[in-house]
């Protein structure tokens, strides 16, 4: 995790770097720092806490200079404090460095450097790297070469930016396993962990690949492989507006992103269906449809919320396309020598496209010869680029740490892939058309639910003091139960568990009393009556029940303490609707508890470390 940013040009870099760090804060927010060359002198200002704390310090220090690097941290090695915050100086005070990633062999490097007389002040792995660069810079220093030599000795992941007192006209950068992008401007250039940090200054970017190293000056750049071959890389035009990464009047990004779902879903589905033929048309899968449809097995792998979307995908692919599916946590998949053959397709789902476990699992699946597809939000991200083919969800930037609109768009893409496959198999044109009509009508149904935000808020108030929650759902709604519980946990710090409703009797029922609310996801589907039975069982034990139910369901209201209604849609799309009240409930409870909704403790948006 962590976010890095750099600027070189003719303007004061400090406000540009602070602004960039604010946009990267979702990647880590326990401490932050800036390193700037000020009239030939390298200066570092750091602060524990959020970027706003750093900003105040930088303002009062009057830090000023046309070249600088910045960092917002999510601690791995060493507690969050000013000493461990980045940038780190080399012992000589000549070189400073910001780093996103983990130097795995840092203790060996540190021992070597100590034997050469280096002293360390922080507990970080990064300080070993900056001193190793310094070591290679001892005699006639060429910063680029010193960084390159040092990185050849490093095991681990890094996105780095390095500044030297002796070469203040360049920022040296390198990437392995952590994202890094160069932004090209007029008489100024930028580097950042992602384009959000620089999109208001430039839309022309170059994505670095692993084991690439380079530098930027104010009017030039160079990129080489770590083994020193010059590269001519493509310059990409990014299609992103600054409005997409601001709160646009909302109190929190999370609320904005929940409210954006009608639009994000329209963006996900736009141009991807053909009603007359009842089919889905997915440009990113052209040339791969037959191989996908003929897969002996589909494995879907992801982490967190994206893993919950994968569980919905399992249900859809098996039920409608008749293809066996397995869902795997990417973190497990990568280490357990999975049996995969060339007739398998492995789909990786990731909002950020940078999750370290998912990326590593993808590489493992590729190594074993499977067709590897990505369902990704961030265009140009590592997972998108490493996949053989895939489908972007086009949900737009998701900044709130709790994933919301990405989840519903992931399910939309999984539904479109299901339609594509099912129509290649047994689904009739009429059934295909029914699904397309339901897809087209969905954004308005989402709008309907969002109109009840105040009602959802008032219902949430009844549960804000609960210490534990149970979320129950069956079939396609079990993943929604998991997702509802995760949303509540991560931003409200309330313990919540998701279970298949029928499993309640096998253990969790022991927890139920008047203090333990249960949320039932209970639309009128094939197992509706059975879910009503489960509600009775909770009520019989004095449990409080909140039901997410169909708009016409009057029966459930007589059983549940509170009911939130949702419009009906095709069964395939129901999770997109049932999850929305749960997102809003988690949001409102967190706000009522006075918590930081967009930046919950201990978390970061993009988990780029193991
Ligand atoms: O970017 P990814 O979809 O790969 O991220 C996966 C998880 O880290 C992510 O979904 C996480 O669980 C969110 N905080 C959930 O809200």
PDB file of N, CA, C and O in Angstrom, residues 419-461:
ATOM      1  N   UNK A 419     -24.797 -13.938 -19.598  1.00  0.00           N
ATOM      2  CA  UNK A 419     -25.699 -13.857 -20.753  1.00  0.00           C
ATOM      3  C   UNK A 419     -24.962 -14.297 -22.026  1.00  0.00           C
ATOM      4  O   UNK A 419     -25.500 -15.081 -22.824  1.00  0.00           O
ATOM      5  N   UNK A 420     -23.745 -13.800 -22.185  1.00  0.00           N
ATOM      6  CA  UNK A 420     -22.940 -14.178 -23.352  1.00  0.00           C
ATOM      7  C   UNK A 420     -22.811 -15.701 -23.443  1.00  0.00           C
ATOM      8  O   UNK A 420     -23.057 -16.312 -24.483  1.00  0.00           O
ATOM      9  N   UNK A 421     -22.430 -16.313 -22.314  1.00  0.00           N
ATOM     10  CA  UNK A 421     -22.177 -17.756 -22.305  1.00  0.00           C
ATOM     11  C   UNK A 421     -23.474 -18.550 -22.445  1.00  0.00           C
ATOM     12  O   UNK A 421     -23.545 -19.514 -23.202  1.00  0.00           O
ATOM     13  N   UNK A 422     -24.499 -18.132 -21.714  1.00  0.00           N
ATOM     14  CA  UNK A 422     -25.755 -18.892 -21.710  1.00  0.00           C
ATOM     15  C   UNK A 422     -26.370 -18.887 -23.110  1.00  0.00           C
ATOM     16  O   UNK A 422     -26.928 -19.894 -23.553  1.00  0.00           O
ATOM     17  N   UNK A 423     -26.234 -17.757 -23.801  1.00  0.00           N
ATOM     18  CA  UNK A 423     -26.800 -17.708 -25.160  1.00  0.00           C
ATOM     19  C   UNK A 423     -25.986 -18.553 -26.134  1.00  0.00           C
ATOM     20  O   UNK A 423     -26.485 -18.997 -27.156  1.00  0.00           O
ATOM     21  N   UNK A 424     -24.701 -18.773 -25.841  1.00  0.00           N
ATOM     22  CA  UNK A 424     -23.897 -19.669 -26.683  1.00  0.00           C
ATOM     23  C   UNK A 424     -24.268 -21.114 -26.377  1.00  0.00           C
ATOM     24  O   UNK A 424     -23.905 -22.017 -27.104  1.00  0.00           O
ATOM     25  N   UNK A 425     -24.945 -21.302 -25.234  1.00  0.00           N
ATOM     26  CA  UNK A 425     -25.327 -22.671 -24.840  1.00  0.00           C
ATOM     27  C   UNK A 425     -26.834 -22.830 -25.025  1.00  0.00           C
ATOM     28  O   UNK A 425     -27.314 -22.727 -26.136  1.00  0.00           O
ATOM     29  N   UNK A 426     -27.575 -22.973 -23.901  1.00  0.00           N
ATOM     30  CA  UNK A 426     -28.978 -23.362 -24.059  1.00  0.00           C
ATOM     31  C   UNK A 426     -30.003 -22.254 -23.929  1.00  0.00           C
ATOM     32  O   UNK A 426     -31.187 -22.478 -24.125  1.00  0.00           O
ATOM     33  N   UNK A 427     -29.597 -21.069 -23.583  1.00  0.00           N
ATOM     34  CA  UNK A 427     -30.601 -20.033 -23.309  1.00  0.00           C
ATOM     35  C   UNK A 427     -31.254 -19.558 -24.614  1.00  0.00           C
ATOM     36  O   UNK A 427     -30.578 -19.322 -25.609  1.00  0.00           O
ATOM     37  N   UNK A 428     -32.581 -19.394 -24.577  1.00  0.00           N
ATOM     38  CA  UNK A 428     -33.299 -18.961 -25.780  1.00  0.00           C
ATOM     39  C   UNK A 428     -33.146 -17.454 -25.966  1.00  0.00           C
ATOM     40  O   UNK A 428     -32.832 -16.722 -25.016  1.00  0.00           O
ATOM     41  N   UNK A 429     -33.448 -17.010 -27.191  1.00  0.00           N
ATOM     42  CA  UNK A 429     -33.376 -15.580 -27.474  1.00  0.00           C
ATOM     43  C   UNK A 429     -34.359 -14.810 -26.590  1.00  0.00           C
ATOM     44  O   UNK A 429     -34.046 -13.726 -26.078  1.00  0.00           O
ATOM     45  N   UNK A 430     -35.536 -15.396 -26.348  1.00  0.00           N
ATOM     46  CA  UNK A 430     -36.537 -14.702 -25.528  1.00  0.00           C
ATOM     47  C   UNK A 430     -36.037 -14.543 -24.084  1.00  0.00           C
ATOM     48  O   UNK A 430     -36.159 -13.463 -23.482  1.00  0.00           O
ATOM     49  N   UNK A 431     -35.436 -15.593 -23.566  1.00  0.00           N
ATOM     50  CA  UNK A 431     -34.881 -15.484 -22.197  1.00  0.00           C
ATOM     51  C   UNK A 431     -33.766 -14.426 -22.154  1.00  0.00           C
ATOM     52  O   UNK A 431     -33.669 -13.640 -21.221  1.00  0.00           O
ATOM     53  N   UNK A 432     -32.955 -14.416 -23.198  1.00  0.00           N
ATOM     54  CA  UNK A 432     -31.878 -13.425 -23.285  1.00  0.00           C
ATOM     55  C   UNK A 432     -32.450 -12.016 -23.308  1.00  0.00           C
ATOM     56  O   UNK A 432     -31.951 -11.107 -22.618  1.00  0.00           O
ATOM     57  N   UNK A 433     -33.521 -11.852 -24.071  1.00  0.00           N
ATOM     58  CA  UNK A 433     -34.134 -10.514 -24.157  1.00  0.00           C
ATOM     59  C   UNK A 433     -34.723 -10.086 -22.815  1.00  0.00           C
ATOM     60  O   UNK A 433     -34.642  -8.918 -22.440  1.00  0.00           O
ATOM     61  N   UNK A 434     -35.315 -11.045 -22.102  1.00  0.00           N
ATOM     62  CA  UNK A 434     -35.865 -10.715 -20.764  1.00  0.00           C
ATOM     63  C   UNK A 434     -34.760 -10.177 -19.849  1.00  0.00           C
ATOM     64  O   UNK A 434     -34.946  -9.200 -19.124  1.00  0.00           O
ATOM     65  N   UNK A 435     -33.610 -10.835 -19.933  1.00  0.00           N
ATOM     66  CA  UNK A 435     -32.494 -10.398 -19.074  1.00  0.00           C
ATOM     67  C   UNK A 435     -32.044  -8.992 -19.489  1.00  0.00           C
ATOM     68  O   UNK A 435     -31.819  -8.120 -18.639  1.00  0.00           O
ATOM     69  N   UNK A 436     -31.932  -8.770 -20.780  1.00  0.00           N
ATOM     70  CA  UNK A 436     -31.481  -7.440 -21.242  1.00  0.00           C
ATOM     71  C   UNK A 436     -32.462  -6.359 -20.799  1.00  0.00           C
ATOM     72  O   UNK A 436     -32.063  -5.285 -20.330  1.00  0.00           O
ATOM     73  N   UNK A 437     -33.752  -6.653 -20.903  1.00  0.00           N
ATOM     74  CA  UNK A 437     -34.739  -5.643 -20.473  1.00  0.00           C
ATOM     75  C   UNK A 437     -34.577  -5.363 -18.974  1.00  0.00           C
ATOM     76  O   UNK A 437     -34.666  -4.218 -18.528  1.00  0.00           O
ATOM     77  N   UNK A 438     -34.340  -6.427 -18.231  1.00  0.00           N
ATOM     78  CA  UNK A 438     -34.154  -6.235 -16.779  1.00  0.00           C
ATOM     79  C   UNK A 438     -32.887  -5.417 -16.501  1.00  0.00           C
ATOM     80  O   UNK A 438     -32.869  -4.547 -15.619  1.00  0.00           O
ATOM     81  N   UNK A 439     -31.847  -5.691 -17.279  1.00  0.00           N
ATOM     82  CA  UNK A 439     -30.589  -4.933 -17.108  1.00  0.00           C
ATOM     83  C   UNK A 439     -30.842  -3.455 -17.393  1.00  0.00           C
ATOM     84  O   UNK A 439     -30.424  -2.572 -16.635  1.00  0.00           O
ATOM     85  N   UNK A 440     -31.558  -3.204 -18.475  1.00  0.00           N
ATOM     86  CA  UNK A 440     -31.794  -1.802 -18.860  1.00  0.00           C
ATOM     87  C   UNK A 440     -32.649  -1.061 -17.825  1.00  0.00           C
ATOM     88  O   UNK A 440     -32.493   0.142 -17.623  1.00  0.00           O
ATOM     89  N   UNK A 441     -33.548  -1.796 -17.183  1.00  0.00           N
ATOM     90  CA  UNK A 441     -34.449  -1.141 -16.210  1.00  0.00           C
ATOM     91  C   UNK A 441     -33.794  -0.989 -14.832  1.00  0.00           C
ATOM     92  O   UNK A 441     -34.333  -0.307 -13.953  1.00  0.00           O
ATOM     93  N   UNK A 442     -32.649  -1.628 -14.655  1.00  0.00           N
ATOM     94  CA  UNK A 442     -32.068  -1.699 -13.309  1.00  0.00           C
ATOM     95  C   UNK A 442     -31.672  -0.347 -12.697  1.00  0.00           C
ATOM     96  O   UNK A 442     -31.982  -0.098 -11.520  1.00  0.00           O
ATOM     97  N   UNK A 443     -30.998   0.542 -13.451  1.00  0.00           N
ATOM     98  CA  UNK A 443     -30.584   1.806 -12.816  1.00  0.00           C
ATOM     99  C   UNK A 443     -31.754   2.564 -12.182  1.00  0.00           C
ATOM    100  O   UNK A 443     -31.610   3.133 -11.097  1.00  0.00           O
ATOM    101  N   UNK A 444     -32.917   2.525 -12.825  1.00  0.00           N
ATOM    102  CA  UNK A 444     -34.066   3.231 -12.230  1.00  0.00           C
ATOM    103  C   UNK A 444     -34.506   2.569 -10.932  1.00  0.00           C
ATOM    104  O   UNK A 444     -34.969   3.240 -10.003  1.00  0.00           O
ATOM    105  N   UNK A 445     -34.363   1.266 -10.868  1.00  0.00           N
ATOM    106  CA  UNK A 445     -34.742   0.566  -9.637  1.00  0.00           C
ATOM    107  C   UNK A 445     -33.756   0.913  -8.512  1.00  0.00           C
ATOM    108  O   UNK A 445     -34.144   1.034  -7.351  1.00  0.00           O
ATOM    109  N   UNK A 446     -32.499   1.069  -8.901  1.00  0.00           N
ATOM    110  CA  UNK A 446     -31.502   1.496  -7.906  1.00  0.00           C
ATOM    111  C   UNK A 446     -31.872   2.895  -7.402  1.00  0.00           C
ATOM    112  O   UNK A 446     -31.825   3.170  -6.189  1.00  0.00           O
ATOM    113  N   UNK A 447     -32.274   3.759  -8.332  1.00  0.00           N
ATOM    114  CA  UNK A 447     -32.700   5.119  -7.931  1.00  0.00           C
ATOM    115  C   UNK A 447     -33.840   5.051  -6.918  1.00  0.00           C
ATOM    116  O   UNK A 447     -33.861   5.803  -5.944  1.00  0.00           O
ATOM    117  N   UNK A 448     -34.785   4.158  -7.178  1.00  0.00           N
ATOM    118  CA  UNK A 448     -35.923   3.980  -6.259  1.00  0.00           C
ATOM    119  C   UNK A 448     -35.436   3.680  -4.837  1.00  0.00           C
ATOM    120  O   UNK A 448     -35.902   4.252  -3.863  1.00  0.00           O
ATOM    121  N   UNK A 449     -34.484   2.769  -4.742  1.00  0.00           N
ATOM    122  CA  UNK A 449     -33.976   2.392  -3.402  1.00  0.00           C
ATOM    123  C   UNK A 449     -33.272   3.588  -2.754  1.00  0.00           C
ATOM    124  O   UNK A 449     -33.466   3.880  -1.572  1.00  0.00           O
ATOM    125  N   UNK A 450     -32.486   4.294  -3.557  1.00  0.00           N
ATOM    126  CA  UNK A 450     -31.720   5.421  -2.999  1.00  0.00           C
ATOM    127  C   UNK A 450     -32.632   6.531  -2.487  1.00  0.00           C
ATOM    128  O   UNK A 450     -32.269   7.255  -1.560  1.00  0.00           O
ATOM    129  N   UNK A 451     -33.829   6.627  -3.071  1.00  0.00           N
ATOM    130  CA  UNK A 451     -34.782   7.641  -2.594  1.00  0.00           C
ATOM    131  C   UNK A 451     -35.183   7.372  -1.149  1.00  0.00           C
ATOM    132  O   UNK A 451     -35.695   8.254  -0.462  1.00  0.00           O
ATOM    133  N   UNK A 452     -35.023   6.130  -0.696  1.00  0.00           N
ATOM    134  CA  UNK A 452     -35.409   5.788   0.679  1.00  0.00           C
ATOM    135  C   UNK A 452     -34.256   5.917   1.667  1.00  0.00           C
ATOM    136  O   UNK A 452     -34.292   5.347   2.757  1.00  0.00           O
ATOM    137  N   UNK A 453     -33.262   6.690   1.258  1.00  0.00           N
ATOM    138  CA  UNK A 453     -32.084   6.861   2.117  1.00  0.00           C
ATOM    139  C   UNK A 453     -32.459   7.309   3.538  1.00  0.00           C
ATOM    140  O   UNK A 453     -31.922   6.792   4.521  1.00  0.00           O
ATOM    141  N   UNK A 454     -33.385   8.259   3.665  1.00  0.00           N
ATOM    142  CA  UNK A 454     -33.743   8.770   5.000  1.00  0.00           C
ATOM    143  C   UNK A 454     -34.388   7.667   5.844  1.00  0.00           C
ATOM    144  O   UNK A 454     -34.121   7.546   7.037  1.00  0.00           O
ATOM    145  N   UNK A 455     -35.246   6.874   5.198  1.00  0.00           N
ATOM    146  CA  UNK A 455     -35.874   5.755   5.920  1.00  0.00           C
ATOM    147  C   UNK A 455     -34.789   4.765   6.383  1.00  0.00           C
ATOM    148  O   UNK A 455     -34.790   4.311   7.541  1.00  0.00           O
ATOM    149  N   UNK A 456     -33.860   4.472   5.474  1.00  0.00           N
ATOM    150  CA  UNK A 456     -32.785   3.522   5.821  1.00  0.00           C
ATOM    151  C   UNK A 456     -31.963   4.081   6.980  1.00  0.00           C
ATOM    152  O   UNK A 456     -31.600   3.364   7.923  1.00  0.00           O
ATOM    153  N   UNK A 457     -31.742   5.394   6.948  1.00  0.00           N
ATOM    154  CA  UNK A 457     -30.989   6.040   8.039  1.00  0.00           C
ATOM    155  C   UNK A 457     -31.751   5.886   9.370  1.00  0.00           C
ATOM    156  O   UNK A 457     -31.151   5.554  10.401  1.00  0.00           O
ATOM    157  N   UNK A 458     -33.058   6.104   9.335  1.00  0.00           N
ATOM    158  CA  UNK A 458     -33.786   6.037  10.613  1.00  0.00           C
ATOM    159  C   UNK A 458     -33.851   4.594  11.126  1.00  0.00           C
ATOM    160  O   UNK A 458     -33.761   4.349  12.331  1.00  0.00           O
ATOM    161  N   UNK A 459     -33.946   3.638  10.208  1.00  0.00           N
ATOM    162  CA  UNK A 459     -33.915   2.227  10.650  1.00  0.00           C
ATOM    163  C   UNK A 459     -32.531   1.910  11.229  1.00  0.00           C
ATOM    164  O   UNK A 459     -32.413   1.244  12.273  1.00  0.00           O
ATOM    165  N   UNK A 460     -31.504   2.422  10.564  1.00  0.00           N
ATOM    166  CA  UNK A 460     -30.122   2.150  11.020  1.00  0.00           C
ATOM    167  C   UNK A 460     -29.926   2.627  12.456  1.00  0.00           C
ATOM    168  O   UNK A 460     -29.195   1.992  13.242  1.00  0.00           O
ATOM    169  N   UNK A 461     -30.575   3.748  12.792  1.00  0.00           N
ATOM    170  CA  UNK A 461     -30.400   4.325  14.142  1.00  0.00           C
ATOM    171  C   UNK A 461     -30.782   3.321  15.231  1.00  0.00           C
ATOM    172  O   UNK A 461     -30.209   3.324  16.325  1.00  0.00           O
TER     173      UNK A 461
END
